[in-house]
JSON list of C-alpha atoms and ligand atoms in Angstrom, two decimals:
[
{"chain": "A", "resi": 313, "resn": "MET", "atom": "CA", "xyz": [15.53, 105.51, 34.98]},
{"chain": "A", "resi": 314, "resn": "ALA", "atom": "CA", "xyz": [13.96, 107.92, 37.46]},
{"chain": "A", "resi": 315, "resn": "GLU", "atom": "CA", "xyz": [10.41, 108.73, 36.43]},
{"chain": "A", "resi": 316, "resn": "ARG", "atom": "CA", "xyz": [7.36, 110.46, 37.90]},
{"chain": "A", "resi": 317, "resn": "THR", "atom": "CA", "xyz": [3.73, 109.40, 38.05]},
{"chain": "A", "resi": 318, "resn": "LEU", "atom": "CA", "xyz": [0.50, 111.00, 39.28]},
{"chain": "A", "resi": 319, "resn": "SER", "atom": "CA", "xyz": [-1.29, 109.25, 42.12]},
{"chain": "A", "resi": 320, "resn": "ILE", "atom": "CA", "xyz": [-4.68, 110.03, 43.67]},
{"chain": "A", "resi": 321, "resn": "ILE", "atom": "CA", "xyz": [-5.82, 108.61, 47.00]},
{"chain": "A", "resi": 322, "resn": "LYS", "atom": "CA", "xyz": [-9.57, 108.47, 46.40]},
{"chain": "A", "resi": 323, "resn": "PRO", "atom": "CA", "xyz": [-12.49, 109.47, 48.68]},
{"chain": "A", "resi": 324, "resn": "ASP", "atom": "CA", "xyz": [-13.22, 105.91, 49.89]},
{"chain": "A", "resi": 325, "resn": "ALA", "atom": "CA", "xyz": [-9.68, 105.79, 51.31]},
{"chain": "A", "resi": 326, "resn": "THR", "atom": "CA", "xyz": [-9.52, 109.30, 52.81]},
{"chain": "A", "resi": 327, "resn": "ARG", "atom": "CA", "xyz": [-12.92, 108.63, 54.45]},
{"chain": "A", "resi": 328, "resn": "ARG", "atom": "CA", "xyz": [-11.47, 105.54, 56.19]},
{"chain": "A", "resi": 329, "resn": "ASN", "atom": "CA", "xyz": [-8.29, 107.42, 57.26]},
{"chain": "A", "resi": 330, "resn": "LEU", "atom": "CA", "xyz": [-6.03, 105.24, 55.10]},
{"chain": "A", "resi": 331, "resn": "THR", "atom": "CA", "xyz": [-3.73, 107.92, 53.66]},
{"chain": "A", "resi": 332, "resn": "GLY", "atom": "CA", "xyz": [-0.77, 106.95, 55.84]},
{"chain": "A", "resi": 333, "resn": "LYS", "atom": "CA", "xyz": [-1.14, 103.20, 55.26]},
{"chain": "A", "resi": 334, "resn": "ILE", "atom": "CA", "xyz": [-1.31, 103.77, 51.50]},
{"chain": "A", "resi": 335, "resn": "ASN", "atom": "CA", "xyz": [1.68, 106.12, 51.54]},
{"chain": "A", "resi": 336, "resn": "ALA", "atom": "CA", "xyz": [3.65, 103.46, 53.45]},
{"chain": "A", "resi": 337, "resn": "LYS", "atom": "CA", "xyz": [2.99, 101.02, 50.58]},
{"chain": "A", "resi": 338, "resn": "PHE", "atom": "CA", "xyz": [4.43, 103.53, 48.09]},
{"chain": "A", "resi": 339, "resn": "GLU", "atom": "CA", "xyz": [7.48, 104.26, 50.22]},
{"chain": "A", "resi": 340, "resn": "ASP", "atom": "CA", "xyz": [8.12, 100.58, 51.01]},
{"chain": "A", "resi": 341, "resn": "ALA", "atom": "CA", "xyz": [8.18, 99.95, 47.24]},
{"chain": "A", "resi": 342, "resn": "GLY", "atom": "CA", "xyz": [10.87, 102.61, 46.74]},
{"chain": "A", "resi": 343, "resn": "LEU", "atom": "CA", "xyz": [8.58, 105.35, 45.46]},
{"chain": "A", "resi": 344, "resn": "ARG", "atom": "CA", "xyz": [9.29, 108.84, 46.85]},
{"chain": "A", "resi": 345, "resn": "ILE", "atom": "CA", "xyz": [6.38, 111.24, 47.46]},
{"chain": "A", "resi": 346, "resn": "VAL", "atom": "CA", "xyz": [7.82, 114.41, 45.91]},
{"chain": "A", "resi": 347, "resn": "ALA", "atom": "CA", "xyz": [4.56, 116.44, 45.97]},
{"chain": "A", "resi": 348, "resn": "GLN", "atom": "CA", "xyz": [1.29, 115.97, 47.81]},
{"chain": "A", "resi": 349, "resn": "LYS", "atom": "CA", "xyz": [-1.89, 117.94, 48.58]},
{"chain": "A", "resi": 350, "resn": "ARG", "atom": "CA", "xyz": [-5.36, 117.21, 49.91]},
{"chain": "A", "resi": 351, "resn": "LEU", "atom": "CA", "xyz": [-8.17, 118.65, 47.78]},
{"chain": "A", "resi": 352, "resn": "GLN", "atom": "CA", "xyz": [-11.93, 118.65, 47.44]},
{"chain": "A", "resi": 353, "resn": "LEU", "atom": "CA", "xyz": [-12.36, 118.27, 43.67]},
{"chain": "A", "resi": 354, "resn": "THR", "atom": "CA", "xyz": [-15.10, 120.19, 41.88]},
{"chain": "A", "resi": 355, "resn": "LYS", "atom": "CA", "xyz": [-17.40, 118.43, 39.42]},
{"chain": "A", "resi": 356, "resn": "ALA", "atom": "CA", "xyz": [-15.72, 120.32, 36.58]},
{"chain": "A", "resi": 357, "resn": "GLN", "atom": "CA", "xyz": [-12.27, 119.19, 37.72]},
{"chain": "A", "resi": 358, "resn": "ALA", "atom": "CA", "xyz": [-13.34, 115.54, 38.01]},
{"chain": "A", "resi": 359, "resn": "GLU", "atom": "CA", "xyz": [-14.96, 115.62, 34.56]},
{"chain": "A", "resi": 360, "resn": "ALA", "atom": "CA", "xyz": [-11.90, 117.24, 33.03]},
{"chain": "A", "resi": 361, "resn": "PHE", "atom": "CA", "xyz": [-9.44, 114.87, 34.73]},
{"chain": "A", "resi": 362, "resn": "TYR", "atom": "CA", "xyz": [-11.37, 111.78, 33.58]},
{"chain": "A", "resi": 363, "resn": "GLY", "atom": "CA", "xyz": [-12.24, 113.29, 30.16]},
{"chain": "A", "resi": 364, "resn": "VAL", "atom": "CA", "xyz": [-10.80, 110.27, 28.32]},
{"chain": "A", "resi": 365, "resn": "HIS", "atom": "CA", "xyz": [-13.57, 108.17, 29.88]},
{"chain": "A", "resi": 366, "resn": "LYS", "atom": "CA", "xyz": [-16.49, 110.50, 29.07]},
{"chain": "A", "resi": 367, "resn": "GLU", "atom": "CA", "xyz": [-18.18, 108.06, 26.69]},
{"chain": "A", "resi": 368, "resn": "ARG", "atom": "CA", "xyz": [-17.96, 105.17, 29.18]},
{"chain": "A", "resi": 369, "resn": "PRO", "atom": "CA", "xyz": [-21.11, 104.04, 30.99]},
{"chain": "A", "resi": 370, "resn": "PHE", "atom": "CA", "xyz": [-19.46, 104.52, 34.38]},
{"chain": "A", "resi": 371, "resn": "PHE", "atom": "CA", "xyz": [-18.35, 108.14, 33.73]},
{"chain": "A", "resi": 372, "resn": "ASN", "atom": "CA", "xyz": [-21.09, 110.00, 35.64]},
{"chain": "A", "resi": 373, "resn": "ASP", "atom": "CA", "xyz": [-20.93, 107.69, 38.65]},
{"chain": "A", "resi": 374, "resn": "LEU", "atom": "CA", "xyz": [-17.12, 107.88, 38.68]},
{"chain": "A", "resi": 375, "resn": "CYS", "atom": "CA", "xyz": [-17.16, 111.70, 38.70]},
{"chain": "A", "resi": 376, "resn": "ALA", "atom": "CA", "xyz": [-19.83, 111.78, 41.44]},
{"chain": "A", "resi": 377, "resn": "PHE", "atom": "CA", "xyz": [-17.73, 109.39, 43.53]},
{"chain": "A", "resi": 378, "resn": "MET", "atom": "CA", "xyz": [-14.55, 111.42, 43.04]},
{"chain": "A", "resi": 379, "resn": "ILE", "atom": "CA", "xyz": [-16.24, 114.54, 44.48]},
{"chain": "A", "resi": 380, "resn": "SER", "atom": "CA", "xyz": [-17.92, 112.65, 47.36]},
{"chain": "A", "resi": 381, "resn": "GLY", "atom": "CA", "xyz": [-15.07, 113.56, 49.74]},
{"chain": "A", "resi": 382, "resn": "PRO", "atom": "CA", "xyz": [-11.48, 114.76, 49.84]},
{"chain": "A", "resi": 383, "resn": "VAL", "atom": "CA", "xyz": [-8.75, 113.26, 47.68]},
{"chain": "A", "resi": 384, "resn": "VAL", "atom": "CA", "xyz": [-4.98, 113.38, 48.12]},
{"chain": "A", "resi": 385, "resn": "VAL", "atom": "CA", "xyz": [-3.15, 114.09, 44.87]},
{"chain": "A", "resi": 386, "resn": "GLN", "atom": "CA", "xyz": [0.53, 113.26, 44.77]},
{"chain": "A", "resi": 387, "resn": "VAL", "atom": "CA", "xyz": [3.55, 112.90, 42.55]},
{"chain": "A", "resi": 388, "resn": "LEU", "atom": "CA", "xyz": [5.53, 109.69, 43.06]},
{"chain": "A", "resi": 389, "resn": "GLN", "atom": "CA", "xyz": [9.11, 109.48, 41.83]},
{"chain": "A", "resi": 390, "resn": "GLY", "atom": "CA", "xyz": [11.42, 106.53, 41.37]},
{"chain": "A", "resi": 391, "resn": "ASP", "atom": "CA", "xyz": [12.87, 104.04, 38.91]},
{"chain": "A", "resi": 392, "resn": "ASN", "atom": "CA", "xyz": [10.08, 103.01, 36.52]},
{"chain": "A", "resi": 393, "resn": "ALA", "atom": "CA", "xyz": [7.60, 104.88, 38.73]},
{"chain": "A", "resi": 394, "resn": "VAL", "atom": "CA", "xyz": [4.61, 104.40, 36.40]},
{"chain": "A", "resi": 395, "resn": "ALA", "atom": "CA", "xyz": [4.91, 100.60, 36.24]},
{"chain": "A", "resi": 396, "resn": "LYS", "atom": "CA", "xyz": [6.04, 100.29, 39.86]},
{"chain": "A", "resi": 397, "resn": "ASN", "atom": "CA", "xyz": [3.02, 102.25, 41.08]},
{"chain": "A", "resi": 398, "resn": "ARG", "atom": "CA", "xyz": [0.70, 100.09, 38.99]},
{"chain": "A", "resi": 399, "resn": "ASP", "atom": "CA", "xyz": [2.22, 97.01, 40.62]},
{"chain": "A", "resi": 400, "resn": "VAL", "atom": "CA", "xyz": [1.75, 98.47, 44.10]},
{"chain": "A", "resi": 401, "resn": "MET", "atom": "CA", "xyz": [-1.88, 99.46, 43.33]},
{"chain": "A", "resi": 402, "resn": "GLY", "atom": "CA", "xyz": [-2.92, 96.10, 41.88]},
{"chain": "A", "resi": 403, "resn": "ALA", "atom": "CA", "xyz": [-5.66, 95.43, 39.33]},
{"chain": "A", "resi": 404, "resn": "THR", "atom": "CA", "xyz": [-8.39, 98.07, 38.79]},
{"chain": "A", "resi": 405, "resn": "ASN", "atom": "CA", "xyz": [-11.01, 95.63, 40.06]},
{"chain": "A", "resi": 406, "resn": "PRO", "atom": "CA", "xyz": [-10.04, 94.61, 43.61]},
{"chain": "A", "resi": 407, "resn": "ALA", "atom": "CA", "xyz": [-11.55, 91.17, 42.94]},
{"chain": "A", "resi": 408, "resn": "ASN", "atom": "CA", "xyz": [-8.64, 90.61, 40.53]},
{"chain": "A", "resi": 409, "resn": "ALA", "atom": "CA", "xyz": [-5.91, 92.33, 42.57]},
{"chain": "A", "resi": 410, "resn": "ALA", "atom": "CA", "xyz": [-2.92, 90.34, 43.83]},
{"chain": "A", "resi": 411, "resn": "ALA", "atom": "CA", "xyz": [-2.21, 89.78, 47.52]},
{"chain": "A", "resi": 412, "resn": "GLY", "atom": "CA", "xyz": [-0.34, 92.63, 49.17]},
{"chain": "A", "resi": 413, "resn": "THR", "atom": "CA", "xyz": [-1.49, 95.30, 46.72]},
{"chain": "A", "resi": 414, "resn": "ILE", "atom": "CA", "xyz": [-3.29, 98.46, 47.84]},
{"chain": "A", "resi": 415, "resn": "ARG", "atom": "CA", "xyz": [-6.50, 97.54, 46.05]},
{"chain": "A", "resi": 416, "resn": "LYS", "atom": "CA", "xyz": [-6.53, 93.99, 47.41]},
{"chain": "A", "resi": 417, "resn": "GLU", "atom": "CA", "xyz": [-6.06, 95.24, 50.97]},
{"chain": "A", "resi": 418, "resn": "PHE", "atom": "CA", "xyz": [-8.16, 98.39, 50.92]},
{"chain": "A", "resi": 419, "resn": "ALA", "atom": "CA", "xyz": [-10.43, 98.82, 47.87]},
{"chain": "A", "resi": 420, "resn": "GLU", "atom": "CA", "xyz": [-14.19, 98.43, 48.29]},
{"chain": "A", "resi": 421, "resn": "SER", "atom": "CA", "xyz": [-15.23, 98.01, 44.61]},
{"chain": "A", "resi": 422, "resn": "ILE", "atom": "CA", "xyz": [-14.09, 98.70, 41.04]},
{"chain": "A", "resi": 423, "resn": "GLU", "atom": "CA", "xyz": [-15.31, 102.30, 41.49]},
{"chain": "A", "resi": 424, "resn": "ALA", "atom": "CA", "xyz": [-14.26, 102.85, 45.12]},
{"chain": "A", "resi": 425, "resn": "ASN", "atom": "CA", "xyz": [-10.85, 101.35, 44.41]},
{"chain": "A", "resi": 426, "resn": "SER", "atom": "CA", "xyz": [-8.83, 103.60, 46.76]},
{"chain": "A", "resi": 427, "resn": "VAL", "atom": "CA", "xyz": [-6.18, 104.86, 44.31]},
{"chain": "A", "resi": 428, "resn": "HIS", "atom": "CA", "xyz": [-5.62, 106.12, 40.80]},
{"chain": "A", "resi": 429, "resn": "GLY", "atom": "CA", "xyz": [-2.27, 105.95, 39.01]},
{"chain": "A", "resi": 430, "resn": "SER", "atom": "CA", "xyz": [-1.18, 107.18, 35.58]},
{"chain": "A", "resi": 431, "resn": "ASP", "atom": "CA", "xyz": [-1.10, 104.42, 32.96]},
{"chain": "A", "resi": 432, "resn": "SER", "atom": "CA", "xyz": [1.88, 105.72, 30.92]},
{"chain": "A", "resi": 433, "resn": "ALA", "atom": "CA", "xyz": [4.74, 108.20, 31.21]},
{"chain": "A", "resi": 434, "resn": "GLU", "atom": "CA", "xyz": [3.03, 110.41, 28.60]},
{"chain": "A", "resi": 435, "resn": "ASN", "atom": "CA", "xyz": [-0.23, 110.52, 30.56]},
{"chain": "A", "resi": 436, "resn": "ALA", "atom": "CA", "xyz": [1.70, 111.02, 33.79]},
{"chain": "A", "resi": 437, "resn": "ALA", "atom": "CA", "xyz": [3.15, 114.28, 32.47]},
{"chain": "A", "resi": 438, "resn": "VAL", "atom": "CA", "xyz": [-0.34, 115.52, 31.52]},
{"chain": "A", "resi": 439, "resn": "GLU", "atom": "CA", "xyz": [-1.91, 114.38, 34.82]},
{"chain": "A", "resi": 440, "resn": "ILE", "atom": "CA", "xyz": [0.88, 115.89, 36.95]},
{"chain": "A", "resi": 441, "resn": "ALA", "atom": "CA", "xyz": [0.51, 119.23, 35.14]},
{"chain": "A", "resi": 442, "resn": "PHE", "atom": "CA", "xyz": [-3.26, 119.08, 35.79]},
{"chain": "A", "resi": 443, "resn": "PHE", "atom": "CA", "xyz": [-2.69, 119.35, 39.56]},
{"chain": "A", "resi": 444, "resn": "PHE", "atom": "CA", "xyz": [0.81, 120.71, 40.20]},
{"chain": "A", "resi": 445, "resn": "ALA", "atom": "CA", "xyz": [3.00, 123.66, 39.21]},
{"chain": "A", "resi": 446, "resn": "GLY", "atom": "CA", "xyz": [6.62, 122.68, 38.63]},
{"chain": "A", "resi": 447, "resn": "THR", "atom": "CA", "xyz": [7.63, 124.65, 41.74]},
{"chain": "A", "resi": 448, "resn": "GLU", "atom": "CA", "xyz": [5.38, 122.46, 43.94]},
{"chain": "A", "resi": 449, "resn": "ILE", "atom": "CA", "xyz": [7.33, 119.30, 43.07]},
{"chain": "A", "resi": 450, "resn": "VAL", "atom": "CA", "xyz": [10.52, 118.87, 45.07]},
{"chain": "A", "resi": 451, "resn": "GLY", "atom": "CA", "xyz": [12.46, 115.82, 43.94]},
{"chain": "B", "resi": 746, "resn": "LIG", "atom": "P1", "xyz": [-8.87, 104.81, 37.66]},
{"chain": "B", "resi": 746, "resn": "LIG", "atom": "O1", "xyz": [-7.49, 104.27, 37.55]},
{"chain": "B", "resi": 746, "resn": "LIG", "atom": "O2", "xyz": [-9.05, 105.99, 38.54]},
{"chain": "B", "resi": 746, "resn": "LIG", "atom": "O3", "xyz": [-9.38, 105.21, 36.19]},
{"chain": "B", "resi": 746, "resn": "LIG", "atom": "C1", "xyz": [-10.77, 105.21, 35.85]},
{"chain": "B", "resi": 746, "resn": "LIG", "atom": "C2", "xyz": [-11.62, 104.68, 36.94]},
{"chain": "B", "resi": 746, "resn": "LIG", "atom": "O4", "xyz": [-12.94, 104.32, 36.58]},
{"chain": "B", "resi": 746, "resn": "LIG", "atom": "C3", "xyz": [-11.04, 103.39, 37.46]},
{"chain": "B", "resi": 746, "resn": "LIG", "atom": "O5", "xyz": [-9.85, 103.66, 38.17]},
{"chain": "B", "resi": 746, "resn": "LIG", "atom": "C4", "xyz": [-12.20, 102.83, 38.29]},
{"chain": "B", "resi": 746, "resn": "LIG", "atom": "O6", "xyz": [-12.18, 103.25, 39.63]},
{"chain": "B", "resi": 746, "resn": "LIG", "atom": "C5", "xyz": [-13.43, 103.47, 37.62]},
{"chain": "B", "resi": 746, "resn": "LIG", "atom": "N1", "xyz": [-14.34, 102.49, 37.09]},
{"chain": "B", "resi": 746, "resn": "LIG", "atom": "C6", "xyz": [-15.62, 102.34, 37.48]},
{"chain": "B", "resi": 746, "resn": "LIG", "atom": "N2", "xyz": [-16.20, 101.35, 36.79]},
{"chain": "B", "resi": 746, "resn": "LIG", "atom": "C7", "xyz": [-15.29, 100.85, 35.95]},
{"chain": "B", "resi": 746, "resn": "LIG", "atom": "C8", "xyz": [-15.29, 99.82, 34.97]},
{"chain": "B", "resi": 746, "resn": "LIG", "atom": "N3", "xyz": [-16.38, 99.08, 34.72]},
{"chain": "B", "resi": 746, "resn": "LIG", "atom": "N4", "xyz": [-14.15, 99.58, 34.29]},
{"chain": "B", "resi": 746, "resn": "LIG", "atom": "C9", "xyz": [-13.02, 100.33, 34.52]},
{"chain": "B", "resi": 746, "resn": "LIG", "atom": "N5", "xyz": [-12.98, 101.33, 35.42]},
{"chain": "B", "resi": 746, "resn": "LIG", "atom": "C10", "xyz": [-14.09, 101.59, 36.12]}
]
């Protein structure tokens, strides 16, 4: 069933000019980029977006990293988009990511891991609404 998920190309990847190579991975996997914009997040936005992690020891460093440069936020659409995107991204820690995945090829560390993707359809709806108005998504 066609589904949507929220993707973020993180500052380590925009800094190294990898947006196109990462987008090619999504498109080659059958995911369609139906919305996309480049943003400089504010500290308040990063803290709100990652609010579920606020008690974690890595929260402050993660938020500082996410505002260290531009991000590209995007909506990916396709059959089983949430799970498919997680497959394309690979494991959170690039040391554990499978060959051919974005994180295996491009990520620098568990923090600077190049991409974020929603972990469920429910969270995808919340995360998409955080960044996009319905009129900005053209499926
Ligand atoms: P992401 O999918 O964006 O969701 C939360 C992020 O926290 C995660 O990817 C990692 O980049 C980052 N992070 C940093 N340290 C850790 C850690 N020890 N465990 C899990 N995530 C971490």
